[in-house]
Short mmCIF file of C-alpha atoms in Angstrom, two decimals:
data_model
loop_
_atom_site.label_atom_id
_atom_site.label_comp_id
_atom_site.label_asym_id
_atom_site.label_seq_id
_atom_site.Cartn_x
_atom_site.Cartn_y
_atom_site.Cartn_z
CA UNK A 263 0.00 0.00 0.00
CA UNK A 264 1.31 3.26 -1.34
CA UNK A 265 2.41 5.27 2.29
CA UNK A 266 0.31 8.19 1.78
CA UNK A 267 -2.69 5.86 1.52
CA UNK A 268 -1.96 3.48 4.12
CA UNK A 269 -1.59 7.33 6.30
CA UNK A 270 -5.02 8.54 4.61
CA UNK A 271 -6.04 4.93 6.17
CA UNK A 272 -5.06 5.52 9.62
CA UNK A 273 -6.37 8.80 9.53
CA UNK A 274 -9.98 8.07 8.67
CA UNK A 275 -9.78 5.31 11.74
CA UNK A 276 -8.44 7.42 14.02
CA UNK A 277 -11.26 10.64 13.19
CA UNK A 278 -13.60 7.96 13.78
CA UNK A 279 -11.86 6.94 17.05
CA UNK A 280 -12.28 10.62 18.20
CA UNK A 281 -15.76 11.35 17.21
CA UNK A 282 -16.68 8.55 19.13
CA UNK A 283 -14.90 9.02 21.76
CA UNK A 284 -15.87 12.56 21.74
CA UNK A 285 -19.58 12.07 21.04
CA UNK A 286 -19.74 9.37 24.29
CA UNK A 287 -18.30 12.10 26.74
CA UNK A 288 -20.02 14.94 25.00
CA UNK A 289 -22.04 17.91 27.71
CA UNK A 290 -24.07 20.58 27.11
CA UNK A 291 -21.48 23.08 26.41
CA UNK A 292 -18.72 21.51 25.89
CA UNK A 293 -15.86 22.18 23.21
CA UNK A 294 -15.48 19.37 21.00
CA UNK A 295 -12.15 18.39 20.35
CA UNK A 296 -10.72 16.71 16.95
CA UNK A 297 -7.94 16.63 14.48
CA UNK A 298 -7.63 20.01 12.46
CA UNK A 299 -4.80 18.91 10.01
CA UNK A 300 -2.13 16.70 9.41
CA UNK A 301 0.91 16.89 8.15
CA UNK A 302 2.44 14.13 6.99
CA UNK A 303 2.99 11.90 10.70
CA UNK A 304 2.29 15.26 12.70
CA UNK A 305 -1.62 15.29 13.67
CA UNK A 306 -2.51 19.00 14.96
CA UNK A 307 -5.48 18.90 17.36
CA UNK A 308 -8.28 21.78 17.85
CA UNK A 309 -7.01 22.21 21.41
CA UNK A 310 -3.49 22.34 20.26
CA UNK A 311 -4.52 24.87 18.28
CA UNK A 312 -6.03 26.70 21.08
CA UNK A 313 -3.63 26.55 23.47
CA UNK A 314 -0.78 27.46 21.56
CA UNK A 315 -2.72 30.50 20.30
CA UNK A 316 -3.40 31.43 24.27
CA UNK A 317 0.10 30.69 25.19
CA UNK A 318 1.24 32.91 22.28
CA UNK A 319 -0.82 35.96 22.77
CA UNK A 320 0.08 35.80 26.39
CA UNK A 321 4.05 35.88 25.67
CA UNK A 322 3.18 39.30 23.00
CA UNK A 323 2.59 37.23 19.76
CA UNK A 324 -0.06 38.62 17.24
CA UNK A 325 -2.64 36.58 15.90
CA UNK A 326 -5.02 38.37 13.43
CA UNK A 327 -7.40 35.53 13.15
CA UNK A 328 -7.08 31.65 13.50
CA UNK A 329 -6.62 30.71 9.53
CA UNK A 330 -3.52 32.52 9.77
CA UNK A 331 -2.43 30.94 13.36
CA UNK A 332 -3.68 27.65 11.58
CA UNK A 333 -1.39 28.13 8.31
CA UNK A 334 1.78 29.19 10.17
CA UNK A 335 0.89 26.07 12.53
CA UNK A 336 0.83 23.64 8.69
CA UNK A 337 3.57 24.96 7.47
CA UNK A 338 5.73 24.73 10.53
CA UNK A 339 4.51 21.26 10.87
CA UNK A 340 5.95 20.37 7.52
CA UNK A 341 9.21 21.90 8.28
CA UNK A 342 9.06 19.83 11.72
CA UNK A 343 7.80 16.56 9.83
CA UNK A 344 11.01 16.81 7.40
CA UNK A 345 13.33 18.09 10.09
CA UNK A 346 13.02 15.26 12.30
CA UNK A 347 13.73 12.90 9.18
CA UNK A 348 16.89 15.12 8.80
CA UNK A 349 19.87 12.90 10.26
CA UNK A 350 21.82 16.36 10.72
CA UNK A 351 19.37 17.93 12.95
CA UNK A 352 19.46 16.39 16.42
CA UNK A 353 16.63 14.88 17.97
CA UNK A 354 16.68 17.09 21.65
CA UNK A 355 13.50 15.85 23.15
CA UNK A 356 14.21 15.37 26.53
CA UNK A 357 16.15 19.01 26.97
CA UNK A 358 12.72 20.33 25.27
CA UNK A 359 10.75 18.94 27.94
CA UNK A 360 13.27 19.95 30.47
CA UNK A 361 13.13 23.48 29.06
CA UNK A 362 9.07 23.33 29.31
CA UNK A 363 8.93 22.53 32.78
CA UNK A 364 11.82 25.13 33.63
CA UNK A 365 9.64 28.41 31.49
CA UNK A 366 6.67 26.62 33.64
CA UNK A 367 8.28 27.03 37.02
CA UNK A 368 9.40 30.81 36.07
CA UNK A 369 6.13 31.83 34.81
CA UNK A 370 4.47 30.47 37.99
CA UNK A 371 7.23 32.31 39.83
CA UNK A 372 5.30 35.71 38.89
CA UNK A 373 1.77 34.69 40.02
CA UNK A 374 0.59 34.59 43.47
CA UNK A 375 -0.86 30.68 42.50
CA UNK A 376 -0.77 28.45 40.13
CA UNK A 377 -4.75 28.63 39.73
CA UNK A 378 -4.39 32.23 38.98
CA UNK A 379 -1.61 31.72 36.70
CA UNK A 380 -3.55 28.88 35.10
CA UNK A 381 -6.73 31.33 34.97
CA UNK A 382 -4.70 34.14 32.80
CA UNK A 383 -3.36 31.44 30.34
CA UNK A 384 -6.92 29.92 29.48
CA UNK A 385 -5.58 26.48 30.73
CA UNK A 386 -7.04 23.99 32.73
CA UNK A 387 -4.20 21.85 34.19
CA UNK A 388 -1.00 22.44 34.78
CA UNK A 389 -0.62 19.21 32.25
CA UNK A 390 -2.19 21.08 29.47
CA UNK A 391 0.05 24.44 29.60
CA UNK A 392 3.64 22.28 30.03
CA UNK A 393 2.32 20.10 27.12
CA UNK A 394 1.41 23.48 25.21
CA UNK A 395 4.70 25.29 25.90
CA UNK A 396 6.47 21.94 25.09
CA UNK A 397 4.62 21.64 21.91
CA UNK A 398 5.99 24.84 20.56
CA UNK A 399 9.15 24.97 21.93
CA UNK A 400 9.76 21.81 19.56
CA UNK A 401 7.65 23.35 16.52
CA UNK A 402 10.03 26.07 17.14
CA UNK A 403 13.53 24.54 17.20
CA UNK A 404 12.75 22.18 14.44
CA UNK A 405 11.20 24.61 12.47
CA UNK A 406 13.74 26.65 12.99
CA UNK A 407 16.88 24.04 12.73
CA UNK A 408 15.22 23.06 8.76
CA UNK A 409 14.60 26.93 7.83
CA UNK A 410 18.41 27.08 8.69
CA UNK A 411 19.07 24.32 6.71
CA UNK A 412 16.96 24.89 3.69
CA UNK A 413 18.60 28.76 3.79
CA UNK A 414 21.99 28.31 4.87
CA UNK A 415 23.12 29.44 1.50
CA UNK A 416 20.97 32.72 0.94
CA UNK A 417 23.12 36.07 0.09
CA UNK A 418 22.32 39.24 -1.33
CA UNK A 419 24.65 41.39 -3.48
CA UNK A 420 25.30 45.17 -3.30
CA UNK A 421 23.10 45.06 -6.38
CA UNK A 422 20.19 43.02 -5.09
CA UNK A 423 19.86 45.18 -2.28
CA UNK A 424 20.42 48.34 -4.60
CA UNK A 425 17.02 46.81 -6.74
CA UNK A 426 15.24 45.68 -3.65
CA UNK A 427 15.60 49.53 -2.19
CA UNK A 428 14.66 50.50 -5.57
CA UNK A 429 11.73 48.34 -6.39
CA UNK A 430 10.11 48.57 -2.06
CA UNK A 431 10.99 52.27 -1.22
CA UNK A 432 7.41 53.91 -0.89
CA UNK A 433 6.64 50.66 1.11
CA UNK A 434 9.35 50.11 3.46
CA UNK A 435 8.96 51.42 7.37
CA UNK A 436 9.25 54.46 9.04
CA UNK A 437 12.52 54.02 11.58
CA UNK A 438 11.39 55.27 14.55
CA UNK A 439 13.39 57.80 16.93
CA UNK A 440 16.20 55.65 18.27
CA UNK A 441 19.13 55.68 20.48
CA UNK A 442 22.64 54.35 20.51
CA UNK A 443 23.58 53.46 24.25
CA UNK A 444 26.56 52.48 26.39
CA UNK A 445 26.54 51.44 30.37
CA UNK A 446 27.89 50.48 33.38
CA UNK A 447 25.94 48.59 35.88
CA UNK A 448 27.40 47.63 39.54
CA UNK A 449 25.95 45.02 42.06
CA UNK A 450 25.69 46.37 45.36
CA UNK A 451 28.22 44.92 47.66
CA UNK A 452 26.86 43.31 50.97
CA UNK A 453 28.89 43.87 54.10
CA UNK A 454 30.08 40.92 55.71
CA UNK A 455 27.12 41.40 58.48
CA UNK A 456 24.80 41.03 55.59
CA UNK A 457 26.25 38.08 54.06
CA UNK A 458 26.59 36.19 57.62
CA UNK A 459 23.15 37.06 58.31
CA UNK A 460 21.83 34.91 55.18
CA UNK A 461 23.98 32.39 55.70
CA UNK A 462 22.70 32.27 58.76
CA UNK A 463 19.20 31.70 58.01
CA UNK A 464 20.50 28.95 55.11
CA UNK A 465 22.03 27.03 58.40
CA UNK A 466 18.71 27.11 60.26
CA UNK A 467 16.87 25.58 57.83
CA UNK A 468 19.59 23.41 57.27
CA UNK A 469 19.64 22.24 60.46
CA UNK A 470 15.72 22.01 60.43
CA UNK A 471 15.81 19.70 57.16
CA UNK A 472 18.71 17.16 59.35
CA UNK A 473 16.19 17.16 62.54
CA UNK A 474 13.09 15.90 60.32
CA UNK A 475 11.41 18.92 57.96
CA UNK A 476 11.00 18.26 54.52
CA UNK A 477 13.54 19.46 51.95
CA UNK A 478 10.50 20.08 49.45
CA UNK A 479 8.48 21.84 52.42
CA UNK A 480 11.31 24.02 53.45
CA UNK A 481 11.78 25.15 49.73
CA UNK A 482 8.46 26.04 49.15
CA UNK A 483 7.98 28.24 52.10
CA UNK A 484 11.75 30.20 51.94
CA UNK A 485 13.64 29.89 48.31
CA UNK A 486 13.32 32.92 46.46
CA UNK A 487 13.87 31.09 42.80
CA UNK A 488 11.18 31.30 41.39
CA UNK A 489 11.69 28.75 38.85
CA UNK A 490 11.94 25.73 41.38
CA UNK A 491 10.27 27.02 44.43
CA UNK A 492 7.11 25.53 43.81
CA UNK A 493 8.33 22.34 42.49
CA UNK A 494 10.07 22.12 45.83
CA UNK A 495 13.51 23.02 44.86
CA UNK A 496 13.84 20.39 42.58
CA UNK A 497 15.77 20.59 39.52
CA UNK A 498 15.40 17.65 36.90
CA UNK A 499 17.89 16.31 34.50
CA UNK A 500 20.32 19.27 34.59
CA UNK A 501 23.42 18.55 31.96
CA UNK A 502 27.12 19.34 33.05
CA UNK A 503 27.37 22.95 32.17
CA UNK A 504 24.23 23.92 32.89
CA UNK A 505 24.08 25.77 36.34
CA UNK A 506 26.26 28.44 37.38
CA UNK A 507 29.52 26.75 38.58
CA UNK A 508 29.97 26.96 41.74
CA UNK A 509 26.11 25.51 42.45
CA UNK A 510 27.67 22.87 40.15
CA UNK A 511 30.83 22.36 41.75
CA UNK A 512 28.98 21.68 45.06
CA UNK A 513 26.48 19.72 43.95
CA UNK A 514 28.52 17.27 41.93
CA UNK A 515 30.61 17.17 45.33
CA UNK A 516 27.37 15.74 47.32
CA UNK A 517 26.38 12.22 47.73
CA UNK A 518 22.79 11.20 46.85
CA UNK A 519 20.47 12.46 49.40
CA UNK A 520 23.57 15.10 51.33
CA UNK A 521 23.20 18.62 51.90
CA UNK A 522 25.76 21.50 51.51
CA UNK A 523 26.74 24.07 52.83
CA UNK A 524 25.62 27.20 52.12
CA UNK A 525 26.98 28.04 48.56
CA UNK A 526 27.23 31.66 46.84
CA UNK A 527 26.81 32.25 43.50
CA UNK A 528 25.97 35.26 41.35
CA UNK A 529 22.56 34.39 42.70
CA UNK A 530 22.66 34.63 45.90
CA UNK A 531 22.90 31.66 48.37
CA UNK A 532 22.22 28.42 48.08
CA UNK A 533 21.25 25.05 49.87
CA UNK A 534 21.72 22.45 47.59
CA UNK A 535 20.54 18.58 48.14
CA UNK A 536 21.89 15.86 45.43
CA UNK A 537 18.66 13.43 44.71
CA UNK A 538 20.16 11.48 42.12
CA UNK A 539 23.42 11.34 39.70
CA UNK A 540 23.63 9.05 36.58
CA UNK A 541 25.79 9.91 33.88
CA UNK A 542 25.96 13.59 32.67
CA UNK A 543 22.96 14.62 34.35
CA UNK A 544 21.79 15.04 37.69
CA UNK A 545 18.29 15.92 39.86
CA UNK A 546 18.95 18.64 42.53
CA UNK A 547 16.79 20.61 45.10
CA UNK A 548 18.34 23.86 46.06
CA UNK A 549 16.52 26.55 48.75
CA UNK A 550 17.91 30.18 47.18
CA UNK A 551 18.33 33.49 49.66
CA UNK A 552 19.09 36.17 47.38
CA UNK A 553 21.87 38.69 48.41
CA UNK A 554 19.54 41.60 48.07
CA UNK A 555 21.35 44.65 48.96
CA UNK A 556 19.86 47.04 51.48
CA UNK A 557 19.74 50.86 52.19
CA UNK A 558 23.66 51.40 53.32
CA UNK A 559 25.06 49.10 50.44
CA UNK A 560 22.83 50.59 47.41
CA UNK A 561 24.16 53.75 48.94
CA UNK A 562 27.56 53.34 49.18
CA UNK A 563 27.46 51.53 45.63
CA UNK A 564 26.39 54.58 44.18
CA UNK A 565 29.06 56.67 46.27
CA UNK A 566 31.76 54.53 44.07
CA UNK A 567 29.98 54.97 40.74
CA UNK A 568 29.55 58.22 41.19
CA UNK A 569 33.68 58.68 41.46
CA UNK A 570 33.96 56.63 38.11
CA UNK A 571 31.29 58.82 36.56
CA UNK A 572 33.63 62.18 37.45
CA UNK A 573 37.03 60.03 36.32
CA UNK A 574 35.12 59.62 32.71
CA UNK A 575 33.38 63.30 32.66
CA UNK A 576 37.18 64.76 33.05
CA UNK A 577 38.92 62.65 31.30
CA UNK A 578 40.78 60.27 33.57
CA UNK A 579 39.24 57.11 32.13
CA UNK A 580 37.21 56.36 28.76
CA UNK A 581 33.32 55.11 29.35
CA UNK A 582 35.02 51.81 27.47
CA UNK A 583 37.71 51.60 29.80
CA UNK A 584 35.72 52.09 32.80
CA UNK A 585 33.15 49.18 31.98
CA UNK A 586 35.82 46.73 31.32
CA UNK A 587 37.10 47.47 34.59
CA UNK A 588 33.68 47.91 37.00
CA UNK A 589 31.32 46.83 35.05
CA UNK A 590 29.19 43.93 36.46
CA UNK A 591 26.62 43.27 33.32
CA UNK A 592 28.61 40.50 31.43
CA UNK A 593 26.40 41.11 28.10
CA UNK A 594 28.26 44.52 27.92
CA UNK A 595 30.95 45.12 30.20
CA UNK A 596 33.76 43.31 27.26
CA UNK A 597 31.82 45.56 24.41
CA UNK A 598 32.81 49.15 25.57
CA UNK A 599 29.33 48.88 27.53
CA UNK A 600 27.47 48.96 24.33
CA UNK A 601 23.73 47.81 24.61
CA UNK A 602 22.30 46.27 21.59
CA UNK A 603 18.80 45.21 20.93
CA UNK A 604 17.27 41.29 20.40
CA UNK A 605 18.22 41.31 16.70
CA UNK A 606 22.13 42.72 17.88
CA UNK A 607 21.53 46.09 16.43
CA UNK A 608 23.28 48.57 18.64
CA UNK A 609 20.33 51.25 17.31
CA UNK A 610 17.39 51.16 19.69
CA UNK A 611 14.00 52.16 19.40
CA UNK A 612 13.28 54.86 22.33
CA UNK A 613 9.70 52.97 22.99
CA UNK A 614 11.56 49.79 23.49
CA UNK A 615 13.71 51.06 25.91
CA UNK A 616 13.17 49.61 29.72
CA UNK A 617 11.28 52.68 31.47
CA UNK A 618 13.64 53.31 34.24
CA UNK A 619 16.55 53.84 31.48
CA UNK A 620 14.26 55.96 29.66
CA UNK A 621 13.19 58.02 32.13
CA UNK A 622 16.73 58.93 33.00
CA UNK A 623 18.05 59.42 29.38
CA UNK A 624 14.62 61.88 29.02
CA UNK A 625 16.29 65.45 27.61
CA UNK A 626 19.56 64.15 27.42
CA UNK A 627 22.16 64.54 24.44
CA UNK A 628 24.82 63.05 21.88
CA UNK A 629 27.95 62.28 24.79
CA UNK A 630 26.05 63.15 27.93
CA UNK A 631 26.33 60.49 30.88
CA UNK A 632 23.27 60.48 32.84
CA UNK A 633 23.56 60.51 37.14
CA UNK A 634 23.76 57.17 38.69
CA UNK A 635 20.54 55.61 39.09
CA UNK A 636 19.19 52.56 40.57
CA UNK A 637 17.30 49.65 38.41
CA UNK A 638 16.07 46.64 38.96
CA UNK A 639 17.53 43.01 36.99
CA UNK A 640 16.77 39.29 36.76
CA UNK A 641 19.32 38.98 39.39
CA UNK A 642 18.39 42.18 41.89
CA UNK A 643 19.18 46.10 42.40
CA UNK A 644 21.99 47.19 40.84
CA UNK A 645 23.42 50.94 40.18
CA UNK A 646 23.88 52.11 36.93
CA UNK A 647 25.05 55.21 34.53
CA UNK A 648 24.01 55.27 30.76
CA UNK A 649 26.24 57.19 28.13
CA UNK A 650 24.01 58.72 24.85
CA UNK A 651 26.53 57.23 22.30
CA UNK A 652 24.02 58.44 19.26
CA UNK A 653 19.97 59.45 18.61
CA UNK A 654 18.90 58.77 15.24
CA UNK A 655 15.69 60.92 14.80
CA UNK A 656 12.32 59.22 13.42
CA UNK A 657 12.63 59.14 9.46
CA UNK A 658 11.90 57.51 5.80
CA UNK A 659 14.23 54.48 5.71
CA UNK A 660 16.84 55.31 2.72
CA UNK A 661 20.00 53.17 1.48
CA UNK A 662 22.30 55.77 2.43
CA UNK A 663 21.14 55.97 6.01
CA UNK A 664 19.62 52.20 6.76
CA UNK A 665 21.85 50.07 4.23
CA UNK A 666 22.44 47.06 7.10
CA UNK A 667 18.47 47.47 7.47
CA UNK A 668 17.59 47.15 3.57
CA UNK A 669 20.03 44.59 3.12
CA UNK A 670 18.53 42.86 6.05
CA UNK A 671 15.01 42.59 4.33
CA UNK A 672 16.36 41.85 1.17
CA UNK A 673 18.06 38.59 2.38
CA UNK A 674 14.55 37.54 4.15
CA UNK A 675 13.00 38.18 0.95
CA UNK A 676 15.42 36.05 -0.67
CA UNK A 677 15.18 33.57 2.54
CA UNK A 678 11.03 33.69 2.25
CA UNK A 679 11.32 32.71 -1.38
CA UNK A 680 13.45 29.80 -0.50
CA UNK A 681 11.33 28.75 1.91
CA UNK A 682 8.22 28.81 -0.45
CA UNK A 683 10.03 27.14 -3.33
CA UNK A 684 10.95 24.07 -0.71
CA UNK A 685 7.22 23.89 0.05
CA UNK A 686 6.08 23.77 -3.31
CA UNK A 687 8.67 21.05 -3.92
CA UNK A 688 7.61 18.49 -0.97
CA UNK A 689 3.89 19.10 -0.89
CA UNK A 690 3.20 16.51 -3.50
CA UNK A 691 4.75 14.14 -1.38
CA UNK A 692 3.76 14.71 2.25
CA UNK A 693 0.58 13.75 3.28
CA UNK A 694 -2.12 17.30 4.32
CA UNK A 695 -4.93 17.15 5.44
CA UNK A 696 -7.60 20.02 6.75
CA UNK A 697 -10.34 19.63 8.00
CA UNK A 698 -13.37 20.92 6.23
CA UNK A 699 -14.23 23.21 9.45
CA UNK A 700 -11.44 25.70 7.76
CA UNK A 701 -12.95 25.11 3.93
CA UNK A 702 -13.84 29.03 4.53
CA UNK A 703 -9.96 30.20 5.24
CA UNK A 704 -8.36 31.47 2.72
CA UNK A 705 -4.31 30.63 2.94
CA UNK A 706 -1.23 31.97 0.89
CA UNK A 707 -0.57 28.04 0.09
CA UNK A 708 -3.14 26.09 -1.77
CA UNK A 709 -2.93 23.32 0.36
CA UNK A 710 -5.64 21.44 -0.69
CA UNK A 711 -5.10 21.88 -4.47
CA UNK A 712 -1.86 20.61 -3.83
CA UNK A 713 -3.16 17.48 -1.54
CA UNK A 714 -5.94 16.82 -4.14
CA UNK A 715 -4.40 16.10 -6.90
CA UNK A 716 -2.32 13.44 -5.28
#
């Protein structure tokens, strides 16, 4: 039997499997759920449909309507289907999952409970949002790994660029006012009162855990991570490499079931229990204090920026120099303090900016260093100056000005195209199917033209 027919086969069983099974548990009210489309092997669900689109919206992603959502969802699949068929893309399942259960954790870490977080997402377990977050993650890094693959050879000359500009100028953007910036963050430095005092408290419960408490107990009520605190501490399958090293160090240093001593990182401080070692990986709980800084040490950390700030206003130190030397933000410190955006550009949109940088930068100029401010990061108050390396007012994009911009679009044009062609060229033999709920859509691919007239 020809494979797309013995597929076709399955297919038609399994629809029947799920009406049935659908119609038996049906209520009053209740969404049915069913296959929306296949792609080749790769069966997308109704509710996988929905709760991707929920889990998208929720982390800023657009979705006009749900033909589109569908669409991208098909032809992602397709990339997926033939990217796990691809011997030189590598199958990473189980750090997927791993990573799904991790982005769970932190997003739970910024509700009060996981019903409430549940509640914003639109999910109804947390089963159904770690399988939804899972689900994309892997759409997304195979889809990703084959667009790679099928454009790892796409260039533009000066030329193509030079047409593309030519032939898209009245359509291309507006750039919007932007800003060039350099900086120098510092973390507040605890006194050695401070640090005692937390380590301390890590000692207490410590010594709590070895008279009877429960690791997972203690870790929900005191560790400030907010990606295992919930979970109980625990950390699963965590490769070499991984963690920070010296939560590494000590944990690889434990026997199953031992607990260390408290352990600084750039963190804070850690307890850290072993559960189980095989291999390269290992399970860990760990209870986390953070080193927040208080009154006296934000103080006195803005006492010493403030003298590094006059050494670079007269001359006695360059802004690069300086943040090679103090600076504490390893994404900038070795780059002259340079910030760049997501996509690396070192031009940044003033409405993207973070609002406590933008505040401080408000009326400022080309070369002026602002006063040393406080802010707030992923790992706690810091002190910080910003240098205006450059604004770039709000105007038509033009090759002379935006040339890395153009050329950018021009080589996703090309990129788009190559996708598209690769499309055309495996539809006739991949398996589509969608169901006749989305007859009304209307796509950029004609997948069922294509599917027909197999």
């Amino acid at each position: 039997m020809n494979r797309n027919l013995k597929f076709a086969f399955i297919l038609t069983i399994l629809l029947g499997f799920f009406g049935t099974k659908i119609n038996a548990q049906l209520k009053p009210g209740d969404l049915v759920d069913g296959i929306a489309a296949v792609v080749g092997d790769e069966i997308i669900l109704e509710s996988d449909i929905e709760d991707q689109a929920n889990y998208a919206q929720q982390q800023g992603a657009k979705i006009s309507d749900k033909c589109e959502f569908l669409e991208s969802i098909v032809s992602n699949k397709l990339m997926i289907y033939e990217a796990k068929r691809d011997t030189l893309i590598e199958n990473r399942s189980a750090a997927i999952k791993e990573n799904a259960t991790a982005k769970y954790n932190q997003i739970l870490g910024q509700f009060p409970d996981e019903k409430t977080m549940l509640a914003a997402y639109k999910f109804r377990t947390s089963y159904e949002m770690k399988n939804a977050i899972e689900k994309i993650d892997t759409d997304n890094y195979y889809g990703q790994m084959k667009y790679g693959r099928i454009t790892d050879k796409a260039d533009v000359t000066p030329n193509e660029v030079t047409d593309f500009f030519n032939t898209y100028k009245y359509q291309l953007p507006m750039v919007k006012d932007e800003v060039s910036l350099s900086q120098i963050v510092m973390n507040p430095k605890l006194t050695d009162a401070h640090k005692n005092e937390i380590i301390a408290k890590l000692n207490k419960i410590k010594s709590d855990i070895l008279a009877g408490e429960s690791f997972e107990s203690q870790a929900r009520i005191y560790s400030e991570d907010p990606g295992s605190a919930a979970n109980g501490g625990l950390y699963k399958n965590i490769s070499k490499g991984k963690m920070v090293k010296p939560f590494e160090a000590a944990a690889l240093n434990l026997q199953e079931g031992e607990l260390s001593d408290p352990v600084e990182s750039e963190f804070g401080y850690h307890l850290i229990q072993l559960v189980k070692k095989s291999g390269k990986q290992y399970d860990a709980r760990h209870i986390l204090l953070k080193a927040e800084p208080n009154a006296d040490e934000i103080a006195s950390a803005k006492k010493e920026l403030d003298s590094i700030r006059t050494l670079i206003t007269t001359g006695k130190l360059t802004f690069k120099e300086a943040a090679y030397r103090f600076s504490d933000d390893k994404k900038t410190k070795f780059n002259a303090g340079i910030v760049t955006a997501e996509d690396g550009s070192d031009k940044i949109e003033k409405l993207n900016l973070p609002p406590t940088i933008s505040y401080h930068i408000a009326g400022l100029h080309k070369g002026d260093i602002t006063d040393v401010f406080q802010d707030e990061t992923q790992h706690g108050k810091v002190v910080s100056i910003v240098k205006i390396d450059d604004t770039i007012d709000a105007h038509q994009m033009d090759i002379t000005t935006d040339y890395d911009r153009i050329r950018q679009m021009a080589l996703n044009k090309v990129k788009n195209e190559m996708v598209e062609k690769w499309v055309k060229e495996k539809l006739p033999n991949v398996f589509i199917s969608i169901n006749d709920r989305y007859k009304n859509c209307t796509f950029k691919t004609d997948w069922r033209k294509d599917t027909a007239s197999r």
